[in-house]
Structure formats: structure tokens, C-alpha cells
Amino acid sequence: MKIETIRSEGLAHLSYLVSSEGESMVLDPRRDCDIYVEHARRESVNILQIFETHRNEDYVVGSLELQNRIPSARIGHSAATSFKYGDDKLEDEDTFKIGKMLVTCVHTPGHTNDSMCYVVSDASIGNDPLVVFTGDTLFVNEVGRTDLVDIKKHEEMSRKLFHSLQEKILPLGDGVIIHPGHGAGSVCGGAIGSRDFSTIGYECKNNIWLDQSEDDFVQAKLKQHLTLAPYFKRCEKLNTDGPPLLSDIDPLKVIDVSILEDLMQDEENIVVDTRLAGQFVDGHIPRSISLDFKHMGLFAGWVLFPSNSFILLLTSPTDIDEAAGMLYRVGLDTVIGHLNGGFESWKAAGKSIDSLPIFKLEDIKSQLSYGTLEVIDVRQPHEAENDYIENSIYSPLTTIGEDMTKFPPEKPLVAICPAGFRSTTGASIMKRGGLANAGVSDNGLMEWKKRGYPIKTGSNQ
Amino acid sequence: MKIETIRSEGLAHLSYLVSSEGESMVLDPRRDCDIYVEHARRESVNILQIFETHRNEDYVVGSLELQNRIPSARIGHSAATSFKYGDDKLEDEDTFKIGKMLVTCVHTPGHTNDSMCYVVSDASIGNDPLVVFTGDTLFVNEVGRTDLVDIKKHEEMSRKLFHSLQEKILPLGDGVIIHPGHGAGSVCGGAIGSRDFSTIGYECKNNIWLDQSEDDFVQAKLKQHLTLAPYFKRCEKLNTDGPPLLSDIDPLKVIDVSILEDLMQDEENIVVDTRLAGQFVDGHIPRSISLDFKHMGLFAGWVLFPSNSFILLLTSPTDIDEAAGMLYRVGLDTVIGHLNGGFESWKAAGKSIDSLPIFKLEDIKSQLSYGTLEVIDVRQPHEAENDYIENSIYSPLTTIGEDMTKFPPEKPLVAICPAGFRSTTGASIMKRGGLANAGVSDNGLMEWKKRGYPIKTGSNQ
Amino acid sequence: MKIETIRSEGLAHLSYLVSSEGESMVLDPRRDCDIYVEHARRESVNILQIFETHRNEDYVVGSLELQNRIPSARIGHSAATSFKYGDDKLEDEDTFKIGKMLVTCVHTPGHTNDSMCYVVSDASIGNDPLVVFTGDTLFVNEVGRTDLVDIKKHEEMSRKLFHSLQEKILPLGDGVIIHPGHGAGSVCGGAIGSRDFSTIGYECKNNIWLDQSEDDFVQAKLKQHLTLAPYFKRCEKLNTDGPPLLSDIDPLKVIDVSILEDLMQDEENIVVDTRLAGQFVDGHIPRSISLDFKHMGLFAGWVLFPSNSFILLLTSPTDIDEAAGMLYRVGLDTVIGHLNGGFESWKAAGKSIDSLPIFKLEDIKSQLSYGTLEVIDVRQPHEAENDYIENSIYSPLTTIGEDMTKFPPEKPLVAICPAGFRSTTGASIMKRGGLANAGVSDNGLMEWKKRGYPIKTGSNQ
Amino acid sequence: MKIETIRSEGLAHLSYLVSSEGESMVLDPRRDCDIYVEHARRESVNILQIFETHRNEDYVVGSLELQNRIPSARIGHSAATSFKYGDDKLEDEDTFKIGKMLVTCVHTPGHTNDSMCYVVSDASIGNDPLVVFTGDTLFVNEVGRTDLVDIKKHEEMSRKLFHSLQEKILPLGDGVIIHPGHGAGSVCGGAIGSRDFSTIGYECKNNIWLDQSEDDFVQAKLKQHLTLAPYFKRCEKLNTDGPPLLSDIDPLKVIDVSILEDLMQDEENIVVDTRLAGQFVDGHIPRSISLDFKHMGLFAGWVLFPSNSFILLLTSPTDIDEAAGMLYRVGLDTVIGHLNGGFESWKAAGKSIDSLPIFKLEDIKSQLSYGTLEVIDVRQPHEAENDYIENSIYSPLTTIGEDMTKFPPEKPLVAICPAGFRSTTGASIMKRGGLANAGVSDNGLMEWKKRGYPIKTGSNQ
């Protein structure tokens, strides 16, 4: 029995390939599924099952994609949702034999009604549970969100989650290893620990959610305000109906400067600049959106829409497949390709270059008091719950595209965030949206606070 | 100026990527065109032009495929044929500037009416021609075939070729380097030398075709009998109309034994066994066709048809892309995938295994004299022109599928070829076609002659 | 916190690279240590510590090797042994801070007196132990051997191990994950489970060694008879003194047939044939030793000696580094290189080829009863404890080189083992040792029993 | 017959691997010889011969290195020099048979007395010469230098070269392909063309050196002033005696910041910063030398010395082998390793950072006229022959280390070169040498001239 964890950065999505004696299962595969196919080929392993832990919201699941490559693999997910694809509609206590593993399905409603955990026993030894794949039900140091199915059912779902955890998961026993659906950095939990594994025994001692009464648990859940990206609904629908196959989309093109200029004539085409935020600020192709490579996996779903098409600007051409994969994972299939030679070739061709003004924190502080400048606070909701710069306008990346119609176009608009990545993305969106005065701060909120600049307590929402 | 030669084994097809100062051209790209795209990405080179030397017959050209990946690349080919795709309809003496290279088109009818050679000068130095890409007009030690356009015009085309060579190519001067469209092993020439380059000076001294009078040249051409594969016509049509894009076909699947059994229920699906011929003889999946990896690039076009679909049996799973590529290159797009785990997994599953009987040369000799066995001579036409085993039935791989309806089904049918690769392919075709008595010899014709066994002089056709 | 398991096949040796926040530690590195160096480079991770779980016997540890590449890494091992190298002499309860991990040393004598386990807490969460690296103290489904330090102290060490397990490891709590020093297939335990991880909770329920009284535990240990390879002593000494650096040995050479023939003139040079056993039986270079690639990691230490030098015969030239690594890991540093072109080039050069006679089980059975043939039983001790072929000579691979001087040279000598790998190795050793009548059986002991051929109960030792 | 060109960037050194029918030869191998070994392994090709075209000056030849890996390969070089290693002392017209190639040695004194060209015929076709490997005798658009053996024999060697070219090379015939020992960018010729191949016919028409009378040729050669790097003498000696083996030197280490600080205590250890010149100017580790990755292959030999040891600062850790190789190629064997995490880790550790002042061209112009600033002209001799900035101090990189003791330490010292790479290297050398006022210009000489700033005609030497 061997467990391979596949981590998709940005989304902090964890999928698993679990093998025993030449047979294997994949849990929650991602859409760019070559990694599982290559494994199956290389090891001559037969993938018998693809299990989904629930109808995911923050990424498009790759089950159909993987089945299209490995037709013997059956797709299983909970019978509680009417999925329009898949082979096995799973009920609580359904079991599967894969190599020397016995896999038992455990229905754990809460995060969704169709949440399913998969408990694995090592049948070569006995029946005791050894590992549980918990999806978005239980994370390291956190538990699943309960606000996504329907905000009106927030309490009901929280209560369900409490029961699922207490009655289905914890009783598996302290010695059971936990492999969750997300790691640190995911928006699917508030404070997921920076580890991709744990044990039930360890979580019982350390995860504060597991040591509360039902009512305390529910009350605490109701107070959690987490990022709600519009693309979640899109993913939910795709994941219920079955997403389109990537093999049906066009291959990635290598674009030269002249073709890029042609493409840029069409408003629907967007240049996505994946270089470091600082490089973008210094100089960029006009109207491009800044999404640095390291963070684009997370932010792409928040700020880009499938009605557009995308041309990528890369630091290294070998990043193309990973960069495109990050868009595919959130249902942005219309990736045209990348600019050959990157920003250097644009510059070498003598094309016009834009930049963003940089505002110093000290100037922001003074100008803000005169009202001659606006600060746009682009943090996530849970970051903006406790304190904020007075008079700053709250507009997270998930809504800035709509919000900005209300920003005063005549004033300097300075995006601000804790460290500087999201503010650059935010400023690039404002600029593309017609706000010529958009800019960034030379430093983030962490520095603002460190300097003792005025901060207001309370929520900025 | 840098010339990269891309050799597609089997077909011995040579394509070229020629660069100068960040710009480049590709000549006669193959269909599985990642190799050019990767190069352009890695080197940030701008592919400006794709040049075709003529409407090829023995493979499907990858021009549209490459343009689909690199949209700035223009496709150029002779105006003498009404291609249904492409951007530049070229005339004699048309010129192109690519980096510091000056490319001059030279119309050289003969092999086809649209044959075009491309002469390159190093413009950083001067105008003298330095390199000529000769396509199928001039090879190392050989010249192009003149029988393919229309066997009725064999003489006319031969005469054209003579003039093209003598008046267009040789006058370029001794010091010009030659890069042809095919190397040794191709069916596009009789005795192409085992080098991929030459010079005009060298060929003038050593290539016997260049030192003949027009009439001698034409007479010698008319006597050449080369392999005429039915798939040539298919490729010609695809290459005139523009072949379909590989990105539109299904991705390659990883098939397990049970799925393979399902697929084998359908007569249209064929297992192509790419292992060594000897391994196939010892044991193979029933009704599979033997095409060993090293030779399948050449023979696949001769014996497989696009009305079928193919499942590959590989020695190593990492060969899948190359193996599928070899089929795509000859227009066999319906490759389903490969059997995961190869022949070992079939055997391990306890499925039925077939083998081919092996006949010893000494037994063949004696039985042949009693008429109790038939020898099927599967050599290419030019190999079978001078001698053969008396009473052997001539049936090259290009026609054995049709011929075999006339073979006596009740007798042992022993395929024979010079070394043993084609005979195994031939026997596997006969067996699949219902001739249960098909088998192979333990040794080839080369050994037969070495032993002094009876050989009849003359053509076996 | 991220744990990467590096499995060295054959030896089933598990080493670990454990990282947190840009810092990391390596546990029991192997000698061919590029894999850790590459990781550190690629991830810009700072390897602070190399921890050894004990003075290993079955492989040469790579601590000095790794430190030579990464000079900032400190080597730590138990103060209980007078290691002649290393930086930290560890005592029970010593702690280290690596990234956000707290590592606590736990002294667990038993397998050796210097056995040390390393307990890791996630300091970003709290102090609870989460993972324990157990070396050869506790395996999945097994516990460490207690016979290696000194067979006279077998009982004493067993008793120590009992106390270490019960008082140091199990009290860590059910929810602690176990990462041991060896996996299934290692000779360091009798029946190690086919998993590389477990938890204390799981082992408490399922590992029979943990549920016994001290006396029962000790008695059971005393009855265990495991492979005792002479090379263990060599490794122990190297691992106490500090092994030589691989960077000081000659680079691997590419040998052609003529150079190989020269080398073969010297008795000290041995050709190691890593092809499949069946291929070796059919034909091999005279006097070569059969060690098929898949098993050589385990068997090389048993049958080869550092006083010899080795030329490898490979199926694929890309295996050279892995194959040489398998020899280096057991202290066989004198690897000259490999024969270019493999066995095919030897054959093509027309050199003499040897083969091994194959005896059918039915013939062995009858001839054995007439005394006209000898069966050499090459199984490991614990395999030969319960039954054997009557009149067979017991001689495991670890001693066959010495034993064979007593075999009757005039009779056919048929090596036998359960499946066929070791018997081929054994026969090749006998043949090289001058026993011209050495051969193999066509099938193993598993088949012998299945057929109901006569088996004698009891130990064959 | 297949020719593979291996280009070592920077030095623009061309080596060749030429194969036919499973046998091959290597011409002028480089020291980091894995590339040839891998080829031999992968293709199962037998390297029979290593040929040196002469005792090279600008790099250390890898013949012994390669022979150490492939012991069957014989080393051949001219009998005209008393090499202390090698197997074949070659004379004019010696021949070798390698596969189907006939190789004829042609003695062509001029660049050195032991210069040897190797003419190859395709023996499968006939005896006509087809390719000539010309070493440093004949380049594309250039001929070899004649000043290196002994500047006092400049005329004598020039005369020899004339005769070698006219009597030995050109008579081979127009249709012979030329593969020289260096490409564009090498200091072994003045204006080598940006191609790695040519033909005799083409060069006869276009290479001005081939169309002159003996006296004109000699006079023109005497006027050529090319870079004379002190390390040439070192390489000559190594290449005569046989250089040490790289396998005897320490493996490359991964250094962390604390170890680097320790190493920097020792004056002999130098940090070589391979980042872009602009990044170095902005911020660098104190006392480090700037040698950007793209140019270090060429400049390393000019400014570094084997009495020092080197720690590399890389942009990407995967560049380590190539970067170290570039030092090994010029006999700088004492490469310690690279700083893990690069400049970022130095910065993150809060260590002190140095930068270089940047002087604007307009300020340089005005200050120069007041004498308040010195311009250090670091161009190569042939670049500084025709014009220069008045009052600038000429000091090429090859001598700046010694010259700088004479520069006025109290004034700003602005290094200048055509584009900006060498000036940064020059300034870093001055700074390390104690000239605290060293800096760079914001633009190079090309821009200076474009702006019409004052330039003096004549030589700056």
C-alpha cells in the first residue's frame, strides 16, 4: 500500500493516488491529469476507481478527464447529489477491494450533503481502519466550511458537520491517519495547518473544532466569514453535470508580438502577466492583468472569467503547461497560449509599455487625511474583520471588477493588501477597467501596522 | 545560421529547422510537431515560414499542425499544385528573408510537378548560395522517383527531373551543401546513401544519376521498380487538401486487459504488436499484427488502414508517443492507446496466447519440392527483380492483404524475406485474415542463398 | 512540514527528507546521495541535520557523503557508540529545532545499543508528538532484530528492545505516525508489512510483538532465524569508522568488448549480469555472476566481495547509475563500469557464450532418488526452517561460495529456490567456482510442493 | 555517417562526435565530457578515436578525461609536439578506418606547428574527401591566429599558415564541407562568421584571407591584434602535459549563508556572481566578481586564476553543472559549489549588500573634461584600435587586475565597454582590488558614439 499525494499549488488542492499490488484508486483528481496517467503507465498500475469526496466548489474535478484516458477506471461519488455522470452512486458503508486494500465509504454531510470520506484498511493485516481521506470534512487544524451550499442553511449544515465528525470520523480511532482535500492556503478553510497529513488522535488533541459542544461549534461556524468567489457556483455546476474534456480544447499556441497585437484588438482577449508583482509594476503590456505565477493558482478563479480568452506572459517558457493547468483547474479553458520570448520580446519590438504609480506609505497616510487619494483594501473577508485603514474602501479581488464602477476615477486609487501581490492584481484590474489613476503602495498593511500608522478596529465590510 | 535536422525513423524522413538571429523556418515538418514547437519556445525563436518541398506521398505533412501551434508561421508551397491550404503560392525565384538568411525558391519539377528546392544564402556574408534543401529531387547517391505522379507519365517526369537537376541544381556550384528530404531506408529512392547530407561537388563526382545523358537517365529511371504502397494516394490527397489536426483526435488511452477484450470484439480494432519479431512468433495476442518498433515507421503505412483503429502493444510504456507518432505520420489517426503492462499483463491475466509455427530452411527446401508447402515471398519489388525461390508466391506487404485470398488455405504458408522482420508481419496478416497455416521461416533469404539452396534468376513478379 | 520517503529497492531501505519552512533534516541517508542534494538545490532548502537511527548493518550509511556535498549539515547519532565521525553525540531527550519542527531524540536500545528514534512535533501547533522515525526498532508488523550485535547477547538485546518499545515508543500515543527504517523485503526483520508507514495505535492492535509479556517476547525473538550475511560486519565497521567517499573513487567507464576481454584476464574482475534470470540461463558471458536488476540491491551484498572489481552487464544503459548505486550501498565500491551495447555487443563480436543446463522438476525427483544428482537448496534460513526436499544440500547464497568446495563436482548440481532468481545466482556462483555441472531447475519449490512431490518436514540446516 | 556538433558557449568551442556503423570519433573534446559518454552509452556506439586538432590555448582539452571514461578510445595528435600523453603520434597522410569512414590526417602548421586537419571520406561510396575538420587552421570567414606560438615567429607562422591553406586545404576541392574548431565569439579569430560550418567552395569565394598573395596575407596577419589572455599559456602547458582529471576534484557543494561567510574570511575564496550585470550593479555580495552566465564561458579565463577557489552565485540552481563546466574548461578546477537559494537567501539572512554607482554618459562627458573622473576602457585590443574616448585609460579585462594599481584611487573610476557586460566585470574587479570608487556607466560606447560625444581616432593602447 502506497499513498502518493499530488498537491496543486495555489488552490492547495490535495489529490491522492493510492496503490496496492498493481491496483490503485485516485481521489479527487485534478483536471490536468497527466500526472496520474503517467504514473499508471510507468508502474503498470491499474486504476480501478476514481473517488470524489464531494461536489467540489473551488476547482473543476478531473474525474471524467482521467476516465477518458483510463477507461477501466470507474467514477464513484455520493448518491446524495444527482450527478449527471459517474458509475458508482455511493452510500454509507459501501466497500471496495483494491489490491490488498479495503475501502469503506463513510457519508459525512456537513460541508456538502454529498460529502463522503473514504476509510482504508490494510487487508493483508486485518480490518482495522488505517487511513481516512477526509475531503473537505476535516482538515489539519480546521474543519470544512458550511456556508457554501446555501447561506440560509449555514446553521443546518454546521450541525450536520458536527454530527458527521463526532459520529463518523472521530470514532475511527486515534491511530487513523488523515489525508484531507486541502492544505494551508486554501479558501476552503480558515486556518488550515501547514501540513498535508495528521491523525485523528492528534487532531482530537489540537484541533479546537473537535473539542466543542454542538452549540458552540455551530455558533463558531456561523461567525466564520470566508472568501466567497463567484466562480464557486460555476465549478459546482460543472462538477454536478460533468465538466468538458480538455482534449476537446485547442492546443496551446506560441504567439509572437504581431499576433498578440492582433489578439489584443479584441476586448475579450486578456494578457495575463505571471511575472513577479514588482516587475509588473515597473513595466507591462498595456491592459494586462497581473497574476504572479506563485499565486495565480489561487487568484485566477477570483478575477478571470470564462467569457474571456487568455494569453500568458511567462518568465520561463517551460512554465506554460503548469500555468495553463492552473487556469484549467478553475474552469478557465480558453487559454490561447503564451507570448514567445516573454516581456523581453515585447520590449525588443519597441511596443508601448505601461507601468503603475507607486505610492509611499507615508504619502498615503498624509494624502488620505486630506482626502486627495483613496485606498482600496483588497483583502479577503476574514482578514478584514478586525481592523482596517480608516476611510479605505473595502473591495476584495473577488468583487473589485464590479465594485470599481463606484470608485472616484479622478483620484489616485491605491490598492493595498498585506504583502503586495493582491494589490498589484487589484490595481491591474482597475487600470484595465478604465481607472487610469490606479496604483500600488510601496509596502503592505503589515508594514503600515508595524509603523504604528492609524488603524481602525472593527470590520471593513 | 543554424540547421537542425529532425529525422523520423522508419520513413527516414528528414525535416529541418533552420534559424538565424531569432528567426527560423521549418522545411517539411512532420505531423507530431512538438519537436519544433518546443524548440521555438526554448530558444524564443520566431518561426516565420513553413516550406514544403512538394506534395509528399509517403507521409502526411505537418504544416497545418505546426501553424495551429505557431500561428505567425506562414505555409509556403509551389503554385504548381492547387493546394487547398497554405499562405504563399511559390514561384521560381521567389525570395524570403529570415534572420540573416536569404531563401530563394527553385522550381524543380520531376519527382512531382510542384517540387520546389530552397536555396539559402548567408546574407551576413554575401549572396552566394551555401545550402540547398532538395526535398525528393536530389538525395545522397540517388535522385527522386518519377513514377508516382502517374505511371503513364513516367518518362515525361523523368525527363523533367533530368532538366531540373542539370539546369537548376547543379549550376548552384560544387560548394553548396545538400540537405535532402529523405535518408537511407526511405522508399522514395532506390539506394539512398547512409548519410543525411552531401554537397553538389561530391554528388557530381559520385552520384551516377548526375553523370548520364538525358536518354540514359530516362531509360534508367524507367527500369526502376520501387515499392508502391496504396497509402501513397491517401497521403497525396491529404497533403493537397490539408490534413486533419491531431489536436482534434482523442487522447491516447491506457487500456487494461478487460477493456482490450471488449475492444477486440469489434473486428475494426486491431492490436499492433511492436515487440521484436521473435517475441511475436513465440507468443502473441490472438489476431494481432506484428510490426516491430524499429520498422513500424516504415511498414505501418503498407499494412494498416485508416478504417481500422489500433491498440498498441509496447515493450516500454515510454514508447507510446513515438509509436503513435509513427502511425499519425502515415495518416493512421485512429490510435486508441496501449495495453497497460504490455504482453506480460495479458499473460498474467491468463488470456489465450497464439504463436506462429517456425519452418526450418532445410525443411522448406524439401517440402517445396514435394509441393506440400508454399513459400510467400514478401520482399519489395526492387528486391525481387533478380532472383527468387522457385515456385514461391510473390506478395509484398503492400498487397499481401488482398493477395492472400488466392493462397491455398490447406497448406502451410511460410512467409519469407531477407532477414525476418517482414516475414513475421506478413504471417501475422495472413493469420488474422483466416489462414490458420501461416508461419515463418527460421532464417531469411540471405541465409538461403548462403547455403546454396536453389534460386531462380529473374523477376518474381 | 513535509515528509519525503526515499526507498532504495532491494534493501528496502527507507530514508527520509523532512522539511519545514526552508529547513530540513535527512534520516539515514543512502550513499548515492544526489537525491537529497538535488532536492535541497531545487527547493532552496537548507539541510541542517543528518540523523542516523543506529549503526546500520545491511548498508553503508551516506551521512559523510551528504555532508561532503552540504557542509552545513551536522551529523547526529547516539553517544552510546564511539563513532569516529559525526558532530552531535546524542543522548535521550536531546532536542533540535528545524523550521517549525521540534525533534526529540529517544534512545531505544535493543536492535543495537545505539538505536535512536526521532520524534517530531509540529511546533506551529503545539508540543504533541506527531511522527516518530523508528529506524530498526519498530517496523510495520515487525520489530527489530536482536541477534546482530552479538549472538551471545541475543537475550539481553531482546529484553532491551522490549523495554524500549513498551516504555519509550508506545507511550508516545496512538495518534503518532510511524516511519521505519526498512520496508517489506528487508532482511532486518522477519515479516515486515508491505507498507512504509503506520501509526502506534494501529501497530498496538495488529503487531503481535507488541502484545506479549516480556518473557514471551524474548522467547519468540530467540527463535527467529534470519539471514546473517557476512557483509554485515563490514558495514558495521564502515558505519562506525565513517565510510570512504564515493567522490574519491573512479568514475564509471564505458567498456567495449576488447577491454572487457582484457579485464576478464584478471581473476579479480567479475562480470555481473543484471539481465533477467531466464536470459542468463539461455546464454551469458563465461564466468559471469547472475544478479538480476530487480533483486541485485538485496543479493549483491550476500554474494559479492569488495576484494573484487565489477563490470556490469545491463539491459538498458540508463540503468548504470542505479545499478552501481546498489553496489555502493553495500560497500562494493570497485565498480569499473558497464559493457557498452550489453550482451548483444558480446554476441555480435562472436565471443564465446555459456549457458546453464535446465533440469525439469520431474527429472530431479526421479534422479534424486537414484542419487545421480544433487539439489542445492539456496533459501534463506527462515524459509528453510519448516520443510525441504529430502537429501537436498542446504546452502544459502550468503555461504554458497564457501560451501561449494564440499559439493560433489562430478554430479549435476541443481540450485533450487522458491521462484528461480536465487537459484540462477547460486548456479552462476558454482559455475564460476569451477563446478562445471551446476544448473538450475525449470521451476521452484513452490511448484514442487504444488505438485505434491515429496517434502520432508523440519529444518534443512 | 553522422556528425554531431557540440558547441560550448562563451568560448565558442566546437567539438564533434562523428559516427558510422556503430563506431565513432570525437574531435577536440571538452573536459566536462559527459555529453560524449552519454551519447556512446545511449547509442551503443564505440568511440575508437579522440583526435586533437592542435595543442589548444583557449581551453583545456578533454581527451584524457574522455579516455578515462571510455578506455578503448585512443588519443591522437600531431607528432610535431612532444605531448606527454596520448596514443597516436600523427604524421601527414596517416589514415584511420572508423565504421565506413576513412579519416586522413593532414598536417597544417601555421596556427601552431602541430596543427592537424582531419579529412573524412565516405568509404561506402568512394575515396573522395567529403568533410574536413579544420581546427584553428580555417574558420568560417576567418583563418587561424599566428601570434600565439611565439610573437617573434609571427611572420614565420603566418607564412606557414598560408602554405597549409593553399597547399593542403583548398586543394581538397570546392565540394568539401568545413567544420572548424571555433565559431563566432571566439578569441581564436578576429571575425569568425556566425555559422558553425561552410564549404571550401564557399570560403574560396567569400573568405578574404584565401584570396591574397602570400605577402599580402602575411602583412595582414601581422596587423591583427587579438586578445592575449594570460591563461593561454596555462592551457598550453596543461594541453601538452595532459591536464588533471576532473574526477579527482571535489564534488560541487551546496553552501548556505553561514558557510559562505566562513569561506569569505579566506581571501583566496571568491564569490562569482553569474546574475545579469544589472542585478549585480543594483546589489551584490561584497567583494564578489560579476561574470554573467551568458558571458562567463568567455571571460572567466581572462579574470579568474587557479590559485583562487570559487563559490558561484546562480540565478537558477539547475545551472550549476554548466557554470562549473565553464570554469573547468579554462582550467579553473577549484570550484567549491554554489550558494543555496542564491542572492535571495543572502538578502533574507540580512547580510550586508554592496552596489556599484552608476554614472550617466552625459555626466561622464562633463566630469571627464574637468578631470574629476576617470574612464577605464575595458575593450579587447582589436576593438580599441580605431577610436576611443579621449583621456580614457585603456585596460582590458585580461590585464585590469594588474593595471589597477596605477589608477587614481581617489577619483571615481568608471568602467566602460561597448554594451555593459564587461564594464560591470571590470568594476567588480576594481572594487574587490580595493578601489572603492569603481563604478559603471549607464550606457556603453555604442550609445556614446550614437550621441555624437567626442571620440578620438586611433588606438587606445
PDB file of N, CA and C in Angstrom, chain A residues 313-345:
ATOM      1  N   LEU A 313       1.821  35.602 -20.183  1.00  0.00           N
ATOM      2  CA  LEU A 313       3.167  36.165 -20.245  1.00  0.00           C
ATOM      3  C   LEU A 313       3.972  35.465 -19.156  1.00  0.00           C
ATOM      4  N   LEU A 314       4.998  34.736 -19.562  1.00  0.00           N
ATOM      5  CA  LEU A 314       5.723  33.876 -18.625  1.00  0.00           C
ATOM      6  C   LEU A 314       7.153  34.355 -18.418  1.00  0.00           C
ATOM      7  N   THR A 315       7.691  34.050 -17.278  1.00  0.00           N
ATOM      8  CA  THR A 315       9.118  34.283 -17.050  1.00  0.00           C
ATOM      9  C   THR A 315       9.921  33.223 -17.786  1.00  0.00           C
ATOM     10  N   SER A 316       9.475  31.988 -17.712  1.00  0.00           N
ATOM     11  CA  SER A 316      10.174  30.900 -18.394  1.00  0.00           C
ATOM     12  C   SER A 316       9.176  30.119 -19.226  1.00  0.00           C
ATOM     13  N   PRO A 317       9.505  29.848 -20.504  1.00  0.00           N
ATOM     14  CA  PRO A 317       8.535  29.157 -21.371  1.00  0.00           C
ATOM     15  C   PRO A 317       8.199  27.756 -20.879  1.00  0.00           C
ATOM     16  N   THR A 318       9.073  27.172 -20.071  1.00  0.00           N
ATOM     17  CA  THR A 318       8.772  25.826 -19.579  1.00  0.00           C
ATOM     18  C   THR A 318       7.634  25.838 -18.563  1.00  0.00           C
ATOM     19  N   ASP A 319       7.229  27.027 -18.113  1.00  0.00           N
ATOM     20  CA  ASP A 319       6.110  27.109 -17.168  1.00  0.00           C
ATOM     21  C   ASP A 319       4.748  27.016 -17.843  1.00  0.00           C
ATOM     22  N   ILE A 320       4.718  26.969 -19.161  1.00  0.00           N
ATOM     23  CA  ILE A 320       3.437  27.102 -19.861  1.00  0.00           C
ATOM     24  C   ILE A 320       2.413  26.053 -19.431  1.00  0.00           C
ATOM     25  N   ASP A 321       2.829  24.785 -19.329  1.00  0.00           N
ATOM     26  CA  ASP A 321       1.844  23.757 -19.016  1.00  0.00           C
ATOM     27  C   ASP A 321       1.297  23.921 -17.598  1.00  0.00           C
ATOM     28  N   GLU A 322       2.174  24.252 -16.671  1.00  0.00           N
ATOM     29  CA  GLU A 322       1.723  24.454 -15.297  1.00  0.00           C
ATOM     30  C   GLU A 322       0.806  25.677 -15.209  1.00  0.00           C
ATOM     31  N   ALA A 323       1.178  26.744 -15.899  1.00  0.00           N
ATOM     32  CA  ALA A 323       0.364  27.969 -15.851  1.00  0.00           C
ATOM     33  C   ALA A 323      -1.010  27.732 -16.465  1.00  0.00           C
ATOM     34  N   ALA A 324      -1.039  27.082 -17.614  1.00  0.00           N
ATOM     35  CA  ALA A 324      -2.332  26.790 -18.246  1.00  0.00           C
ATOM     36  C   ALA A 324      -3.140  25.857 -17.350  1.00  0.00           C
ATOM     37  N   GLY A 325      -2.453  24.882 -16.763  1.00  0.00           N
ATOM     38  CA  GLY A 325      -3.134  23.949 -15.861  1.00  0.00           C
ATOM     39  C   GLY A 325      -3.823  24.684 -14.720  1.00  0.00           C
ATOM     40  N   MET A 326      -3.190  25.720 -14.211  1.00  0.00           N
ATOM     41  CA  MET A 326      -3.786  26.462 -13.096  1.00  0.00           C
ATOM     42  C   MET A 326      -5.083  27.140 -13.527  1.00  0.00           C
ATOM     43  N   LEU A 327      -5.163  27.549 -14.780  1.00  0.00           N
ATOM     44  CA  LEU A 327      -6.421  28.126 -15.270  1.00  0.00           C
ATOM     45  C   LEU A 327      -7.453  27.035 -15.532  1.00  0.00           C
ATOM     46  N   TYR A 328      -7.027  25.958 -16.161  1.00  0.00           N
ATOM     47  CA  TYR A 328      -7.963  24.854 -16.423  1.00  0.00           C
ATOM     48  C   TYR A 328      -8.603  24.376 -15.119  1.00  0.00           C
ATOM     49  N   ARG A 329      -7.797  24.326 -14.068  1.00  0.00           N
ATOM     50  CA  ARG A 329      -8.303  23.767 -12.801  1.00  0.00           C
ATOM     51  C   ARG A 329      -9.487  24.555 -12.250  1.00  0.00           C
ATOM     52  N   VAL A 330      -9.571  25.834 -12.594  1.00  0.00           N
ATOM     53  CA  VAL A 330     -10.716  26.624 -12.128  1.00  0.00           C
ATOM     54  C   VAL A 330     -11.694  26.912 -13.271  1.00  0.00           C
ATOM     55  N   GLY A 331     -11.632  26.092 -14.309  1.00  0.00           N
ATOM     56  CA  GLY A 331     -12.651  26.187 -15.352  1.00  0.00           C
ATOM     57  C   GLY A 331     -12.415  27.297 -16.360  1.00  0.00           C
ATOM     58  N   LEU A 332     -11.198  27.778 -16.446  1.00  0.00           N
ATOM     59  CA  LEU A 332     -10.878  28.781 -17.460  1.00  0.00           C
ATOM     60  C   LEU A 332     -10.170  28.064 -18.611  1.00  0.00           C
ATOM     61  N   ASP A 333     -10.964  27.578 -19.552  1.00  0.00           N
ATOM     62  CA  ASP A 333     -10.430  26.688 -20.582  1.00  0.00           C
ATOM     63  C   ASP A 333      -9.888  27.431 -21.796  1.00  0.00           C
ATOM     64  N   THR A 334     -10.227  28.702 -21.891  1.00  0.00           N
ATOM     65  CA  THR A 334      -9.894  29.448 -23.107  1.00  0.00           C
ATOM     66  C   THR A 334      -8.518  30.092 -23.010  1.00  0.00           C
ATOM     67  N   VAL A 335      -7.514  29.250 -22.798  1.00  0.00           N
ATOM     68  CA  VAL A 335      -6.139  29.729 -22.790  1.00  0.00           C
ATOM     69  C   VAL A 335      -5.602  29.612 -24.216  1.00  0.00           C
ATOM     70  N   ILE A 336      -5.259  30.717 -24.812  1.00  0.00           N
ATOM     71  CA  ILE A 336      -4.795  30.695 -26.200  1.00  0.00           C
ATOM     72  C   ILE A 336      -3.358  30.204 -26.286  1.00  0.00           C
ATOM     73  N   GLY A 337      -2.504  30.690 -25.410  1.00  0.00           N
ATOM     74  CA  GLY A 337      -1.100  30.288 -25.460  1.00  0.00           C
ATOM     75  C   GLY A 337      -0.259  31.295 -24.724  1.00  0.00           C
ATOM     76  N   HIS A 338       1.002  31.405 -25.104  1.00  0.00           N
ATOM     77  CA  HIS A 338       1.856  32.373 -24.418  1.00  0.00           C
ATOM     78  C   HIS A 338       2.644  33.180 -25.437  1.00  0.00           C
ATOM     79  N   LEU A 339       3.074  34.344 -25.000  1.00  0.00           N
ATOM     80  CA  LEU A 339       3.874  35.205 -25.871  1.00  0.00           C
ATOM     81  C   LEU A 339       5.294  34.648 -25.942  1.00  0.00           C
ATOM     82  N   ASN A 340       5.717  34.297 -27.112  1.00  0.00           N
ATOM     83  CA  ASN A 340       7.062  33.746 -27.307  1.00  0.00           C
ATOM     84  C   ASN A 340       8.109  34.815 -26.972  1.00  0.00           C
ATOM     85  N   GLY A 341       9.056  34.430 -26.141  1.00  0.00           N
ATOM     86  CA  GLY A 341      10.101  35.377 -25.762  1.00  0.00           C
ATOM     87  C   GLY A 341       9.708  36.266 -24.598  1.00  0.00           C
ATOM     88  N   GLY A 342       8.456  36.142 -24.156  1.00  0.00           N
ATOM     89  CA  GLY A 342       8.030  36.868 -22.968  1.00  0.00           C
ATOM     90  C   GLY A 342       8.078  38.384 -23.115  1.00  0.00           C
ATOM     91  N   PHE A 343       8.128  39.049 -21.980  1.00  0.00           N
ATOM     92  CA  PHE A 343       8.085  40.507 -21.970  1.00  0.00           C
ATOM     93  C   PHE A 343       9.274  41.090 -22.737  1.00  0.00           C
ATOM     94  N   GLU A 344      10.406  40.395 -22.710  1.00  0.00           N
ATOM     95  CA  GLU A 344      11.587  40.884 -23.425  1.00  0.00           C
ATOM     96  C   GLU A 344      11.296  41.071 -24.911  1.00  0.00           C
ATOM     97  N   SER A 345      10.547  40.146 -25.493  1.00  0.00           N
ATOM     98  CA  SER A 345      10.293  40.261 -26.936  1.00  0.00           C
ATOM     99  C   SER A 345       9.350  41.430 -27.233  1.00  0.00           C
TER     100      SER A 345
END
